[in-house]
XYZ file of C-alpha atoms in Angstrom:
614
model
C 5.735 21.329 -4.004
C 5.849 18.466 -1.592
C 2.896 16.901 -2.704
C 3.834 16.801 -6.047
C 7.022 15.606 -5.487
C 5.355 12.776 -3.809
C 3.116 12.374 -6.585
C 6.073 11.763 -9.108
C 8.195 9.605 -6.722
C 4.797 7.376 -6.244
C 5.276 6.955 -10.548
C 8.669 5.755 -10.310
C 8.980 3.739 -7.055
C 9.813 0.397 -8.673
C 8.050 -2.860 -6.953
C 9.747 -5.011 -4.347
C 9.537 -8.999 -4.260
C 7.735 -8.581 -1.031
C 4.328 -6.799 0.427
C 2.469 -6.501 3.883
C -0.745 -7.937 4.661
C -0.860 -11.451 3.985
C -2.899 -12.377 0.207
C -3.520 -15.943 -1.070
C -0.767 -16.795 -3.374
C -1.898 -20.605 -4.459
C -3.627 -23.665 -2.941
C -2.930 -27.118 -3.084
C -5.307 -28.624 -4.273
C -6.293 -25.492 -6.821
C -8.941 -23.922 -6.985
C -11.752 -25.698 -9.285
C -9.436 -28.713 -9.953
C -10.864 -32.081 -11.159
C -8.834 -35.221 -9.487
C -8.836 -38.588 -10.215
C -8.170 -39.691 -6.449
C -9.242 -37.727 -3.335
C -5.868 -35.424 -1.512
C -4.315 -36.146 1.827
C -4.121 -32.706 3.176
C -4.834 -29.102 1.811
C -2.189 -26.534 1.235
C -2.485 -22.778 0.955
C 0.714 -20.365 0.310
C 0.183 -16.500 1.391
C 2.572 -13.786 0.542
C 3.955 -13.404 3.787
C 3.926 -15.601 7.094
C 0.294 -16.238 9.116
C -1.043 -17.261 12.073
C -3.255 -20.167 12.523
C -6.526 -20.263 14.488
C -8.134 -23.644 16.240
C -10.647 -23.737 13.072
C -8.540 -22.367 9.914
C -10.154 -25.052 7.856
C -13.528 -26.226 7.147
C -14.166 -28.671 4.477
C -17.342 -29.267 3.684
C -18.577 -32.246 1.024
C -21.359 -32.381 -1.518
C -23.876 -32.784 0.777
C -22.806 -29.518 3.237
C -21.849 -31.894 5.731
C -18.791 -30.699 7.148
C -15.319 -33.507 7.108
C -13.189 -34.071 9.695
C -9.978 -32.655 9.645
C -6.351 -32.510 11.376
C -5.069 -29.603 13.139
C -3.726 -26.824 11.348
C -0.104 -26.773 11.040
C 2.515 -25.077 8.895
C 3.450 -27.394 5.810
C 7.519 -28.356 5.959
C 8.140 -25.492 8.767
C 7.230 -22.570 6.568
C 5.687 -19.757 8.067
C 3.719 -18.492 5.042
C 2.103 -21.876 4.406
C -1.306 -23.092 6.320
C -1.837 -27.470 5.925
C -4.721 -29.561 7.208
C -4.546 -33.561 6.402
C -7.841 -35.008 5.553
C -9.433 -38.493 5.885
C -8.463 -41.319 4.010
C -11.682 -42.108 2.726
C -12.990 -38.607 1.604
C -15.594 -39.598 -1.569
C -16.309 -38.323 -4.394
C -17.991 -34.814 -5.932
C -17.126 -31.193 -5.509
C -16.058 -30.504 -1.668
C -15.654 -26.479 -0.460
C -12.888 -25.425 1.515
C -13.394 -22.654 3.918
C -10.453 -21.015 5.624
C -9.099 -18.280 7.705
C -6.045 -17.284 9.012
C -3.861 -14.151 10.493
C -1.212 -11.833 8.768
C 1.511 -10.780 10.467
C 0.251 -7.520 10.683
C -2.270 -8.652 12.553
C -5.643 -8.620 9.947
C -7.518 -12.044 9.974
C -7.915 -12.762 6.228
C -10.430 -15.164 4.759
C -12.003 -17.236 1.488
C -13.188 -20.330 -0.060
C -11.956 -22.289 -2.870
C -13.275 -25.634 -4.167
C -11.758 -28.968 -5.801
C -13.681 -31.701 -7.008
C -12.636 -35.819 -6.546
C -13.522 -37.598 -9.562
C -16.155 -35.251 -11.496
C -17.749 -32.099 -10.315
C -21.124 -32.327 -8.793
C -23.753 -30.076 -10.266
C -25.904 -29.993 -7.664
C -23.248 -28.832 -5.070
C -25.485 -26.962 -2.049
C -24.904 -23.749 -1.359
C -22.171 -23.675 1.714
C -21.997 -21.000 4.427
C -18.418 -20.621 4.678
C -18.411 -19.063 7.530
C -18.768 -15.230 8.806
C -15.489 -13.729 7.098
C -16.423 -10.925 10.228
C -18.711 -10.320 12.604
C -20.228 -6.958 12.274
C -20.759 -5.576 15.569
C -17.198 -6.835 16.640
C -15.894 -5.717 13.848
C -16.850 -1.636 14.299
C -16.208 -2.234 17.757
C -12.687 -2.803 17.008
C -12.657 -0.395 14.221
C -13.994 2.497 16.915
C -11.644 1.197 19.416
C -8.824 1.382 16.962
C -9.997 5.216 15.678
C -10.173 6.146 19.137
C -6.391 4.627 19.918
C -4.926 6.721 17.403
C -6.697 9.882 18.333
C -6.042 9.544 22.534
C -2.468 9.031 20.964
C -2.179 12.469 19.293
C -3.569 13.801 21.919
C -1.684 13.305 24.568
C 1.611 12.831 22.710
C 0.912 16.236 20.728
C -0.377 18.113 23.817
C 2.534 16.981 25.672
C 4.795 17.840 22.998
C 3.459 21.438 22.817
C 4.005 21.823 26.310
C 7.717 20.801 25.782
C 8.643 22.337 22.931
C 6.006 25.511 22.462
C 6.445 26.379 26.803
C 3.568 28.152 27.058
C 2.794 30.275 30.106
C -0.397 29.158 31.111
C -0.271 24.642 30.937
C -3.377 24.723 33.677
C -6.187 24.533 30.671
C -4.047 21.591 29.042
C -4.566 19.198 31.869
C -8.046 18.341 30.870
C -6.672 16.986 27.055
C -3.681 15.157 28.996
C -5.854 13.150 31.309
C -8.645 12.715 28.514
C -6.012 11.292 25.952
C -4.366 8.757 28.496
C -7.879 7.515 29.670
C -9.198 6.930 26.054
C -5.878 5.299 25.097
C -6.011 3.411 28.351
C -9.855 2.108 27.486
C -9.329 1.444 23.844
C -6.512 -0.868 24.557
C -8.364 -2.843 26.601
C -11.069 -2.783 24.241
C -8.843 -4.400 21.556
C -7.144 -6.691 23.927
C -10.740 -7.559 25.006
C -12.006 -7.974 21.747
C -8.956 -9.475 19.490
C -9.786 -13.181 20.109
C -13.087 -12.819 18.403
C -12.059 -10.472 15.883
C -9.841 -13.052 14.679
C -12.106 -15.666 14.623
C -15.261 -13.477 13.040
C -17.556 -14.272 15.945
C -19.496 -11.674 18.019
C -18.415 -10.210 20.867
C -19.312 -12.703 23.445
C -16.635 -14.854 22.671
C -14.563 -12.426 24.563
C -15.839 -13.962 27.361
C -14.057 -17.312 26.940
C -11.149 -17.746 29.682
C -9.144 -19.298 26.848
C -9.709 -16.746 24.569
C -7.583 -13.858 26.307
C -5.253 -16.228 26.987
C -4.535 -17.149 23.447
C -4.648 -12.997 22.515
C -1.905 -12.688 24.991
C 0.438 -15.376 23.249
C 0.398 -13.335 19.628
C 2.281 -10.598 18.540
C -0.683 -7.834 18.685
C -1.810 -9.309 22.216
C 1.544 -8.624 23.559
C 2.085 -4.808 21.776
C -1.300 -4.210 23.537
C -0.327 -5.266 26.706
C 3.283 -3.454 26.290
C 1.412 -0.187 25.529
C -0.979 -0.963 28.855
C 2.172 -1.382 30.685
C 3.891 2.091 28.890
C 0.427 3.671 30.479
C 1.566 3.463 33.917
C 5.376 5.765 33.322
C 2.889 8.208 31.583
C 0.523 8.338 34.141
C 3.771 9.013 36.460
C 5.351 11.927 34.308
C 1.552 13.564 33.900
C 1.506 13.757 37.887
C 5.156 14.549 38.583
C 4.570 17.354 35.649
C 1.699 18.689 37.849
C 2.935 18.868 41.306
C 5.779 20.985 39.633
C 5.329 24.463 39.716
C 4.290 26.915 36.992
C 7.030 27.053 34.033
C 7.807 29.760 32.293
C 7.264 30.698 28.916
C 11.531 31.701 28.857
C 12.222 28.387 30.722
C 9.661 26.041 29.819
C 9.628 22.580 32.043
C 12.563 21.344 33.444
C 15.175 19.549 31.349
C 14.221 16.491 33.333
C 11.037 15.873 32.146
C 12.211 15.960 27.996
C 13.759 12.812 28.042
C 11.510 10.200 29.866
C 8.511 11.406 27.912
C 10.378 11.018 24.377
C 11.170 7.812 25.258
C 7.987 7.067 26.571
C 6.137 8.362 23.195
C 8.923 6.648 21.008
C 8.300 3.252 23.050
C 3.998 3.910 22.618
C 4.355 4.482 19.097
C 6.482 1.098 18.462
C 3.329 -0.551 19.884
C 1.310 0.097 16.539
C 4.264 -0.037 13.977
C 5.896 -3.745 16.128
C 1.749 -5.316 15.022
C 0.489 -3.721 11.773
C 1.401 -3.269 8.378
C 5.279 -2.126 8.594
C 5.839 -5.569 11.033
C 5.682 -7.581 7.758
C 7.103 -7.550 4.294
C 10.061 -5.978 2.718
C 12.496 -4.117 4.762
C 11.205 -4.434 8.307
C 13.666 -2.891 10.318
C 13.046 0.635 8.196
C 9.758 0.348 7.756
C 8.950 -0.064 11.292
C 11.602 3.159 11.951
C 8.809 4.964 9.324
C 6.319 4.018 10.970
C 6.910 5.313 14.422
C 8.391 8.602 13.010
C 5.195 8.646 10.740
C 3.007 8.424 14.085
C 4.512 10.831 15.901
C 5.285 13.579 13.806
C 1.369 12.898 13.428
C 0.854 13.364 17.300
C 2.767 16.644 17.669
C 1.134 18.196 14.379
C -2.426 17.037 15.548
C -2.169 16.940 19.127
C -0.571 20.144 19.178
C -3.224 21.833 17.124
C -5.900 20.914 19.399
C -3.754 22.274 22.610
C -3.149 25.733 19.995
C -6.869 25.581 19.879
C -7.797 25.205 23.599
C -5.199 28.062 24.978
C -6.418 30.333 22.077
C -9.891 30.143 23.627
C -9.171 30.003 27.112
C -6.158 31.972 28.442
C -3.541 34.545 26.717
C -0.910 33.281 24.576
C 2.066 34.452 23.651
C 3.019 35.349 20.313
C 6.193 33.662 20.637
C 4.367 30.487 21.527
C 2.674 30.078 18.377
C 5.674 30.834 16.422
C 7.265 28.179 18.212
C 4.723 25.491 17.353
C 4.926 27.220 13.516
C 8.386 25.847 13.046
C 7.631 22.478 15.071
C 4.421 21.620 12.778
C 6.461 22.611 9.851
C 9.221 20.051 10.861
C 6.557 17.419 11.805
C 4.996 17.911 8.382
C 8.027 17.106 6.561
C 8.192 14.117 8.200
C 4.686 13.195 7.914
C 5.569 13.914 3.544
C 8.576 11.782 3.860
C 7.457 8.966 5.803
C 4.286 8.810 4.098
C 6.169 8.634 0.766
C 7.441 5.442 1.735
C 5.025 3.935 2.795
C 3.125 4.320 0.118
C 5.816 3.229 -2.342
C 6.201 -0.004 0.092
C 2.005 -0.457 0.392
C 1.874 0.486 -3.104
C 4.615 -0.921 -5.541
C 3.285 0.548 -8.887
C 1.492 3.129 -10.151
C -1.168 1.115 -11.188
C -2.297 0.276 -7.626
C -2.940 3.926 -6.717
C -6.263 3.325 -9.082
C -6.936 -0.286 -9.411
C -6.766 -1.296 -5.764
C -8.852 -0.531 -2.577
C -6.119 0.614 -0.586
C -4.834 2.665 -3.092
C -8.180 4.422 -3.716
C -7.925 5.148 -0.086
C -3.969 6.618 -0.304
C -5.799 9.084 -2.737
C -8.778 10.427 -0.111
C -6.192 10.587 2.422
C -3.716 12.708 0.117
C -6.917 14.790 -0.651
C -7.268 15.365 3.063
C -3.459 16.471 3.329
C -3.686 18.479 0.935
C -7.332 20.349 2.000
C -4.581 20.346 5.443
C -1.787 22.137 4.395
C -3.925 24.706 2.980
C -5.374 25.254 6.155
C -2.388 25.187 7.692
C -0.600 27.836 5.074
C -3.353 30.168 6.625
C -2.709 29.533 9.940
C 1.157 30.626 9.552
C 0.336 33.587 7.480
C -1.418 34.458 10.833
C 1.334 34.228 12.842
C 3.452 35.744 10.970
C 1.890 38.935 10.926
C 2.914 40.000 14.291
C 6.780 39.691 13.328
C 6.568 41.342 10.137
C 4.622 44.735 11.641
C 7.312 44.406 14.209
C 10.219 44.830 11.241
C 7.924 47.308 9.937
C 7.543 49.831 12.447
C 11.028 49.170 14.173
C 9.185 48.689 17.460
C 8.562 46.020 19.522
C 4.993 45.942 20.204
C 3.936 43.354 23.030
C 1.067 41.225 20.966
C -0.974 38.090 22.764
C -3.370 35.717 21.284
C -6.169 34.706 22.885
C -7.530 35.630 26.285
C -9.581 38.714 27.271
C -9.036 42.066 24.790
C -6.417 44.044 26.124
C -7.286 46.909 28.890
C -8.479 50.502 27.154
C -5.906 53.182 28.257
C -6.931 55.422 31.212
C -7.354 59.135 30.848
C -5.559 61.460 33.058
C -7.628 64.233 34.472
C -7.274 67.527 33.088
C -5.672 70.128 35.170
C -4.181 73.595 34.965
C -1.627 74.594 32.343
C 1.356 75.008 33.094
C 4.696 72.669 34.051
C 3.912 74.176 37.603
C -0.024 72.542 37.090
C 1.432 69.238 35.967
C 1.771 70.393 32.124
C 3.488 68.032 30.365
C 6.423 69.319 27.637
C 5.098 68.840 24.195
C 8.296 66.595 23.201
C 7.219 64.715 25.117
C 3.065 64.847 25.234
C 4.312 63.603 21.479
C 5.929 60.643 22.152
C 3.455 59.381 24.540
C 0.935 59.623 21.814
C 3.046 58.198 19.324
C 3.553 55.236 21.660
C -0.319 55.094 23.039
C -1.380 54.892 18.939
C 1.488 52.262 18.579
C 0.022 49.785 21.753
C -3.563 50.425 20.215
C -2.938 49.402 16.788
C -1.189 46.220 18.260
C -4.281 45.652 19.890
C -6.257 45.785 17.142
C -3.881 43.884 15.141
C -3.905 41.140 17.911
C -7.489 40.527 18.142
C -7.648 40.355 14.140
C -4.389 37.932 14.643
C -6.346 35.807 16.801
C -9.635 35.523 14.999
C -8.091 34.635 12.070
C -5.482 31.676 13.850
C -8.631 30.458 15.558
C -10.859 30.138 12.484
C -7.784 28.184 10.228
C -6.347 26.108 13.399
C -10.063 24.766 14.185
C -10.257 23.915 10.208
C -6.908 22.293 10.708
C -8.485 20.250 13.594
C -11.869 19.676 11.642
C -9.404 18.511 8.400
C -7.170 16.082 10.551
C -10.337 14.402 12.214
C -11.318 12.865 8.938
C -7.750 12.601 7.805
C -7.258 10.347 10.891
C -10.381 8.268 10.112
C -9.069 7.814 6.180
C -5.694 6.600 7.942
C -7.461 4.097 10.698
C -9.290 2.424 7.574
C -6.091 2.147 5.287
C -4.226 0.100 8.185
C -6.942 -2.475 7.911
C -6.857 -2.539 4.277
C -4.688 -5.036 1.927
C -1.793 -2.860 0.562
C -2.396 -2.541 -3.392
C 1.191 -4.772 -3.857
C -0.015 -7.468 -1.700
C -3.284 -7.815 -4.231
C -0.729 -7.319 -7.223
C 2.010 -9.862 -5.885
C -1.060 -12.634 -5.198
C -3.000 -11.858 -8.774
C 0.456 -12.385 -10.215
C 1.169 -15.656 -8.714
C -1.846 -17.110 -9.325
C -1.871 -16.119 -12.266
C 1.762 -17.962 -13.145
C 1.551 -20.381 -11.330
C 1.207 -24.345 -13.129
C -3.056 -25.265 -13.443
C -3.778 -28.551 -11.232
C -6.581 -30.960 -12.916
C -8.256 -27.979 -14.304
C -7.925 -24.538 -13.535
C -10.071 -22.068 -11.668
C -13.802 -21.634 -13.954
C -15.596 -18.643 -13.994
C -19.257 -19.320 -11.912
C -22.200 -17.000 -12.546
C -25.455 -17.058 -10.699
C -28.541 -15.898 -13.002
C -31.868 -15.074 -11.176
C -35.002 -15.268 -13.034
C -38.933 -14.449 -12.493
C -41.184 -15.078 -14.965
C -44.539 -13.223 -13.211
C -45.807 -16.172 -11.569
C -45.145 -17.154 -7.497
C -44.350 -20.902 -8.801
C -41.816 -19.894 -11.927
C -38.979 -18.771 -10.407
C -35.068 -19.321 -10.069
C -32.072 -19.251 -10.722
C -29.576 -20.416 -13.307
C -26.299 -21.406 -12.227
C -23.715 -20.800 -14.825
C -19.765 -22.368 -14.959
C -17.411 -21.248 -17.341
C -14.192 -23.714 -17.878
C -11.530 -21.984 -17.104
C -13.176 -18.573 -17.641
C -10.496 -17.184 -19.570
C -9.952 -16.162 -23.795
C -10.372 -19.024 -26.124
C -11.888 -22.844 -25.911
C -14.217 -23.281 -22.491
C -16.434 -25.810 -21.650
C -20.180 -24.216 -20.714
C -22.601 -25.764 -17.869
C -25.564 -24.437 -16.766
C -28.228 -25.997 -14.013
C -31.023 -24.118 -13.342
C -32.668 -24.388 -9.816
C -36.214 -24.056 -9.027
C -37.880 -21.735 -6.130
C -36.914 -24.700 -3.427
C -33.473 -24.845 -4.000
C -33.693 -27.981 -6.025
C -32.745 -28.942 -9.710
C -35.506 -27.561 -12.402
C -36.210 -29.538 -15.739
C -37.106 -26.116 -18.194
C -37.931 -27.440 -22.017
C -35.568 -24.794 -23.444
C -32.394 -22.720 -22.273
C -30.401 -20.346 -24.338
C -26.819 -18.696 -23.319
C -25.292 -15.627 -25.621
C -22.355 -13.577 -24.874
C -21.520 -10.022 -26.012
C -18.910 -8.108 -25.932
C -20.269 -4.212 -26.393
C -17.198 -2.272 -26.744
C -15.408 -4.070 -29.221
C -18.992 -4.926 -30.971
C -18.528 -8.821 -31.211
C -21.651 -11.360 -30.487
C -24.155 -12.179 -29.768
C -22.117 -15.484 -29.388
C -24.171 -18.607 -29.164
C -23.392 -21.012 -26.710
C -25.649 -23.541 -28.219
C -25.546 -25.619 -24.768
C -27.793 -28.606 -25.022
C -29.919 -30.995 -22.644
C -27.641 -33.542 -20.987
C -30.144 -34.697 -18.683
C -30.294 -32.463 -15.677
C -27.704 -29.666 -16.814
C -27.207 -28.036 -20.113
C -23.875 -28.329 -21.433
C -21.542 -27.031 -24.004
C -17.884 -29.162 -24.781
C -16.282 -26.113 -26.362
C -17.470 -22.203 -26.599
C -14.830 -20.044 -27.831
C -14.430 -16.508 -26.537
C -11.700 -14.289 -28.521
C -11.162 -11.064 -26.380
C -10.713 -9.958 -22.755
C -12.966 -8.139 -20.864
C -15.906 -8.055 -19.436
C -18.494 -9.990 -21.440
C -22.955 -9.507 -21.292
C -23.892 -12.927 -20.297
C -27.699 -12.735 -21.348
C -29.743 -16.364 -20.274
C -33.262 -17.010 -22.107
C -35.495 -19.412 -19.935
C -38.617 -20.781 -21.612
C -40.804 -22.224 -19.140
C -43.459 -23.586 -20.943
C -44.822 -23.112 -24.702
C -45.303 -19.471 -23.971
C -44.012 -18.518 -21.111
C -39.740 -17.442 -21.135
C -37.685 -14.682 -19.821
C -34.218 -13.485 -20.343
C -31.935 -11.971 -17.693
C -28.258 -10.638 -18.418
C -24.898 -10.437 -16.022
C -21.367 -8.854 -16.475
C -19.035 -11.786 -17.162
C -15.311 -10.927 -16.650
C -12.866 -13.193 -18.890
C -9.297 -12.916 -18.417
C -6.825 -13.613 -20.835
């Protein structure tokens, strides 16, 4: 019921005007623009404010020699803006514009765009733009963040179940307590370590630059790391102060003392991710950050306590009354993990569209499957401890049931003696009743040890379940939220064309059998969208450099609505092959196909998907 009532309130959760994750919204000059006279400084607009790194820009000119630049600054104090003046005597030809910034949620984001000064060039070089991310830092961070969020849940869950659940035996929970806090504590330094150069898409050894951690410590996610460092030390203290105390209860539980400092302690961790990721930036801050931190902690006490459910179940005997305890308290923490995660999905989100079309949305769906493969589990595991209670109302009696531990002693025999109430007969009233009571204990026992099997088997599926579920979730925080891609397409897409607007460029490998006849064509649509565009092709030999081929033929087709071949009829200009106008009627993706004769008898034909916007 809840997960289709997410399902329909996904449908009609209406789009805000803003979005998390910072997405290119225009640049200045655009992208692919033809100008008569070379630009003073470059301009890019984001959907939501950035941070700017020592080399944001690199401009590189026809030749891939790179131009010198300004700093990086914000254009007319806006935070969502990144500027970079340029020389005053910049040339002429197509230049490429590398750049790179941070969101305020704390993702680097990257891209190129180009602009030409005067006429494109058509032999522009190919340009490394730069490493949008390093590899090995960059699943270095990603395992450092994965194992963050799992130390989390596990101490803040196993703590949690020791709070709330009291169970009578906490000794074989001190091993998941220190083992959460230690992983926490070594992941965070791990990011902090590693966050300079995970910005800046080098490898790991720039984390050895003095100036490095000192510029991580100035931004927003280098101080929530360090906060959450500095939150390690009061946990560290409650941990100890919680083990020096003696054994509680399972009536009383800990004392009253302890509740409060480690709720606020949790509370003030879990602020640490929500104050530097996705909820720190976009439309309603202030609530979505309040999501967020519920979101991660009801996560913590469902998944953290399963795993302490699952330890005690194996290694000491728990009381029934235990696990009905941490029934209700994962049932609460699942509503709020439904309710929470409804918005923020409408707030990542913002149409139903995005659920399909996007990367992050595709991602919302494996983690819903994993909920949902969850809950099942879960249902199981309550239908197991429920059983106890209802064979209680059943029979009237109050059987004492356990889970876990060693089976339950067998009843000793008493020795046979003499009949006789002078022999130690005992009255058959009451010979009954003892049997009636001996049969009652032994079919709680076997009851029990079915109860326990059965909670063991669905609470380590839960635990198996939330493992991956947690993964799905570490990889959707470092994904662009599906209304951040809609809310940049969109503006781009509105926004007024500078010199000319963005073409379409296709690159066309081709072998014709031989080592010395091969290459590649290089294709530009103008602008790459439904009706008139100018065509230019420039084919490329096995160095790198231009080719002169006696013949070259471009056709487009569009299969599904059974239209072309189209002709481009592109002719020889002398180095390129050129068409002024080539009209193309529909959207949609179009079959390129390029015919390269070679010689008198030598040609092959290659095809590519062309997409053509309207």
């Amino acid at each position: 019921m809840l997960l289709g009532t997410v399902l329909v309130l996904l449908l009609f959760g209406g789009a805000g005007p803003a979005s998390a994750h910072a997405a290119l919204r225009s640049t200045d000059p655009a992208d692919g623009a033809v100008l008569k006279s070379a630009p003073r400084a470059l301009t890019l607009t984001f959907t939501e404010s950035v941070g700017l790194l020592d080399d944001s820009f690199r401009v590189f000119d026809p030749d891939n020699r790179r131009v010198r630049t300004g700093e990086p600054q914000h254009a007319a104090d806006r935070s969502d803006t990144a500027r970079v003046t340029l020389p005053a005597k910049l040339g002429r030809g197509t230049f490429t514009v590398a750049w790179r910034v941070v969101s305020a949620d704390s993702h680097p984001v990257s891209g190129a765009f180009t602009f030409s000064v005067g006429e494109p060039t058509p032999t522009t070089a190919a340009v490394n733009a730069g490493p949008t991310e390093d590899p090995v830092t960059g699943n270095l961070y990603d395992t450092a963040r994965y194992a963050a969020y799992l130390a989390a849940a596990l101490l803040i869950g196993t703590a949690a179940f020791v709070l709330l659940c009291r169970p009578a035996d906490t000794a074989p929970l001190r091993t998941p307590l220190r083992a959460g806090w230690w992983t926490l504590l070594a992941s965070t330094v791990v990011l902090l370590v590693l966050r300079a150069p995970y910005e800046a898409g080098t490898g790991p050894a720039g984390a050895l630059d003095p100036s490095a951690l000192a510029h991580t410590l100035g931004t927003r996610p280098g101080l929530a790391l360090t906060a959450r460092l500095a939150l390690l030390g009061p946990a560290a203290v409650l941990l100890i102060r919680a083990r020096r105390r003696p054994q509680a209860s399972a009536t009383t539980g800990p004392a009253l003392t302890t509740t409060g400092p480690a709720v606020v302690v949790a509370v003030a961790l879990a602020l640490t991710w929500a104050a530097a990721e996705h909820a720190s930036a976009g439309l309603q801050v202030p609530l979505a950050i309040t999501s967020s931190v519920l979101h991660l902690l009801a996560m913590a006490v469902w998944l953290g306590g399963l795993t302490a459910l699952l330890i005690l179940l194996h290694r000491t005997t728990l009381p029934v009354d235990a696990v009905a305890r941490f029934s209700r308290v994962a049932f609460t923490a699942v509503t709020v993990l439904v309710v929470t995660g409804f918005y923020q999905s409408w707030r990542g989100l913002g149409s139903w569209s995005a659920l399909t079309g996007t990367d992050y949305g595709r991602l919302l769906l494996a983690k819903l499957a994993g909920v949902t493969l969850l809950l099942t589990a879960a249902s199981f595991s309550r239908s197991w401890t429920a059983r106890p209670a209802a064979a209680r109302a059943a029979t009237g009696e109050r059987v004492p049931v356990t889970a876990g531990g060693p089976p339950l002693p067998e009843r000793e025999q008493e020795p046979e003696t003499a009949t006789g109430t002078e022999a130690g007969t005992v009255p058959e009233s009451e010979s009954e009743s003892e049997a009636e009571t001996a049969s009652g204990a032994e079919t709680g026992a076997a009851a029990d040890v079915d109860t326990v099997r059965g909670l063991r088997r669905s609470v380590l599926a839960e635990v198996a379940v939330a493992a991956v579920v947690l993964m799905v979730t570490t990889a959707l925080t470092g994904t662009t939220p599906g209304r951040a891609e809609t809310e940049a397409a969109d503006a781009r897409a509105s926004e007024p064309a500078t010199g000319i607007a963005t073409a379409s460029v296709t690159l066309v490998p081709f072998n014709v059998g031989t080592p010395a006849v091969h290459g590649t064509v290089q294709v530009t649509l103008d602008p790459g969208r439904v009706g008139d565009n100018s065509v230019e092709a420039v084919v490329f030999g096995p160095d790198g450099g231009l080719s002169s081929v006696p013949e070259l033929r471009l056709t487009f087709t569009l299969a599904g609505q059974k239209i072309g071949p189209l002709d481009t009829k592109v002719t020889d200009r002398g180095g390129y092959w050129a068409a002024d106008a080539f009209n193309l009627p529909l959207p949609g993706t179009w079959t390129m196909k390029a015919t390269v004769r070679v010689s008198d008898v030598d040609q092959v034909s290659e095809t590519r998907q062309v997409r053509i916007e309207r």
